[in-house]
Each structure stands twice: as structure tokens, then as C-alpha cells.
Amino acid sequence: MALSFEETNLLYSQLRSEQIPFDEIVTEFLNKINRSRSSPLSASLLLLLQNKKMLKSTERLIAFAILYQTYSSQPTSANPYVALFINAACDEDAEKYERAFVLQLLASGGSGSSREFLKQSAANYIKLFDPSVHAFPSREQLQRQYSDKVHPEAHNSIFKNDSLKNIVPDPDVPRGCDANSPEFDLQPGAKPKLGSGDRDEALLGLLANLSTEGIGHQWIRPRPPRLPIQDGELVWLNPDSNHELVWDHRMCADTSKGAAVRDLIAKALKGPLAPAQQEQVLVELTNDPKLVYHCGLAPRKLPELVENNPLIAVEVLTKLINSPEIADYFTVLVNMDMSLHSMEVVNRLTTAVELPKEFVRMYITNCISSCENIKDKYMQNRLVRLVCVFLQSLIRNRIIDVKDLFIEVQAFCIEFSRIREAAALFRLLKTLE
């Protein structure tokens, strides 16, 4: 997976910080990256380290430090790139200061190991390096010490090793030639030489535009054989147009009941219905629950029905509980202004059907917020009493789990402790602890 523009610039700037101590570079790098992106970033460092001509000496040391410290929370043997470190420490063609630095990184994972060398910068480490104080163990010793619990090449496979890499040596540059030689620098006004150009620009382009996987093998599969054509498979070429008429028995059916319910619901949105009219709506909906889909009610009209006729609102919502639109009705009910009727509707619904826990929690939060924001003291005390009685009913009927809202409800009781119902609710909470 290719890196983003920000990740490319971050990685490049860290590699260029040869005068800054290793530990500061690693800390800044780990603080700025998204931990979920550590794997692609580590794979990009692996790609650069595998080709010795891609990075300068100081940049290679910084890359090794970042790659190791990214997984420093794990034992060294669990590091996915432990094989890379062992190979680098045993590379006879590599510089001795690089091999010694990798060995110190591997040893730093143990308890009581010194990390003082990470307080140096890459430039100072190379400048002050003394090869006489370092011992270079054999590959077998390192493998027994650090990779005995995992396969040394667990992240590789035959197909991956044989894939075409994204970095290949330039065939026009002589083998063994120093790529850092000044003769390859692009001189202004001069004809470019083979191998010349801005290597930093090429490095940035490689990180930003190429994946680290290279071009792998493609699986070649034979084309599947065609299935034999069945007799009735091509009937659609000559469709049969002889259609039979089917009588719709719902035509001319008596729709007076549905019309009567629609008229009563329209009146219920404007004001309270008479007891006889209210009873008629409830009976009709009980006899034919499907009438609720044709009564002319929409989610945006629900607040008017709740305030004027809460019992009808409860019956309608109960019949709509399995409807795809029930979520829209719940959203309107949560966001409408808190009142006695809205709490009555929610309280009756909790005993009639199983409501979503998220809806009940949001409605309680809205009630508490409404009590806290109201300015009129008389109305505030009245609403607080209603909310406390409402919450006690939900708790006693085990409609809600107090643990989900314990802190919020407890703070509400303490804020309005002067009100008797709030004090009673607080005592109820304490008995449930």
C-alpha cells in the first residue's frame, strides 16, 4: 500500500535528521503516525534498507532505529523484522558501525540493557565509532538468541521472493561505483550523465507512488467450459403474450372504515378527541392493524398527536413498531419538547413493546437537559418532579439498566436535591448500588 503525501514527508524528514538524537527522532515519529499505519510505513523502510544504494549511511541508521523501536513493546524474538536485523548484523560487506548499531538495537530489547547509544545522533555515532570495543557474533549465535521462537523469514514466500522488485539497479551504472560520488550530481547547464539526478526527489516519488510488494506472479487459470443450453433457457426470445385476466377482489371493497379513521386522525392532530371518537379509533386499529399505514400520519406530525391525544399516539406507535419508518418516529419523539404527554407516551410504550435501548437513553438525556435549561423556576420544579417519577417507574419496571446512566442521573438528583421526588430517586439509586 502506497504512503500518503503527509506520511511520505514525515518519513523523509525523519531520515534526514542526522544531527538529532535517535530517541528524539523515534519519539516524534511514533507520536505523529497513526498506529494502524505502522505496518505500511515499516514495509517502506524495509524496501529502502534492502537496497544499500537508496539511503545514505546516517539515513540507514535512523531507518534501523525507527523500524526496531516501532515494535519495541514486544520481545525482540516477536519483532516481524528480526530476520532483517540478524542479516544486517552478519553482513560482512556492510560498514562495521552499521553492524554494531544493529547489534546494539537487538540487545536493547532485554531487561537492564543500555539505551545510551540512542541519545546520540546518527552523525555523531558514525564519527565517534570505535570498532575495537565491539564484538560481532556469528549468525548462528544471533539466531539462537533472538529468533528461536519464530521462523526467521516468516513474512516471505517463494512467490514473493521471485517477484519483480520496485527497486532495481541501473544497468548503465558500473557495478561497484559509488552512487554518492559528486560526479553523478546534476550540474547546471551540463548534459546529464547516466545515473545522475536528484536522488532525494526520486526517493520521495518512490515512497509516494509505489507499493512495497513489487510485481508478483499472475495466476493463469483456464477458461471455464460453457454449460449446455437447456430447452427452456431461451424462452425470453419469443415471449408468450397470451395473458389471462385476474380479478382484483379488493376492488369496490368497503373503505368507509379507513376513511373514518383518517378523518379522526386528522382531527386528533388539531385537538383532543371526544372519548367516543377516541374509543372508535382504538377499536378500528385493534380490529385492523394495517389501517395505521393508511391513516394519514407521518413522522413530522407525531408531536401534534402526542400533545393532543397521547393514548392514540401510543396505539399508533405500537402498531408501527415493525415498520421500516419506526426509527423516524422515534427520532421525532426524542427531539420534541419534553412534556407530560410525551413522557406518558414513552412510559406506556416501554410497557407495551420492547423499545431500543439507545432510544430510551437518548430520551432520558433529553429530559434531564430540558430540566437544566428551563429558566422559569415553577415550570422547572414541575418538570423535575415529572422526570423523577418517570425515571422511578422505568427503574422499578426494569426497563433501563441504571448502570448505563448512573452518573448522569445521580448528578441530576444532586442538582435538584431540594425537590422531594429528586431526593426519593437518589435514595432509590443508592439502594441499587
CSV table of C-alpha atoms in Angstrom, one decimal, residues 23 68-69 72 104-105 108-110 112-120:
chain,number,residue,atom,x,y,z
A,23,ASP,CA,15.4,8.6,20.6
A,68,TYR,CA,13.1,-1.6,15.6
A,69,GLN,CA,11.6,0.9,18.1
A,72,SER,CA,9.9,-2.2,20.9
A,104,GLN,CA,23.0,-2.7,20.0
A,105,LEU,CA,19.4,-2.4,18.9
A,108,SER,CA,18.4,-3.1,23.8
A,109,GLY,CA,15.3,-5.2,24.0
A,110,GLY,CA,16.5,-7.2,27.0
A,112,GLY,CA,18.7,-4.0,32.1
A,113,SER,CA,20.1,-3.2,28.6
A,114,SER,CA,21.7,0.1,28.0
A,115,ARG,CA,20.0,2.6,25.6
A,116,GLU,CA,22.6,5.3,25.9
A,117,PHE,CA,23.6,4.9,22.3
A,118,LEU,CA,20.1,6.1,21.3
A,119,LYS,CA,20.9,9.5,22.8
A,120,GLN,CA,23.5,10.1,20.1
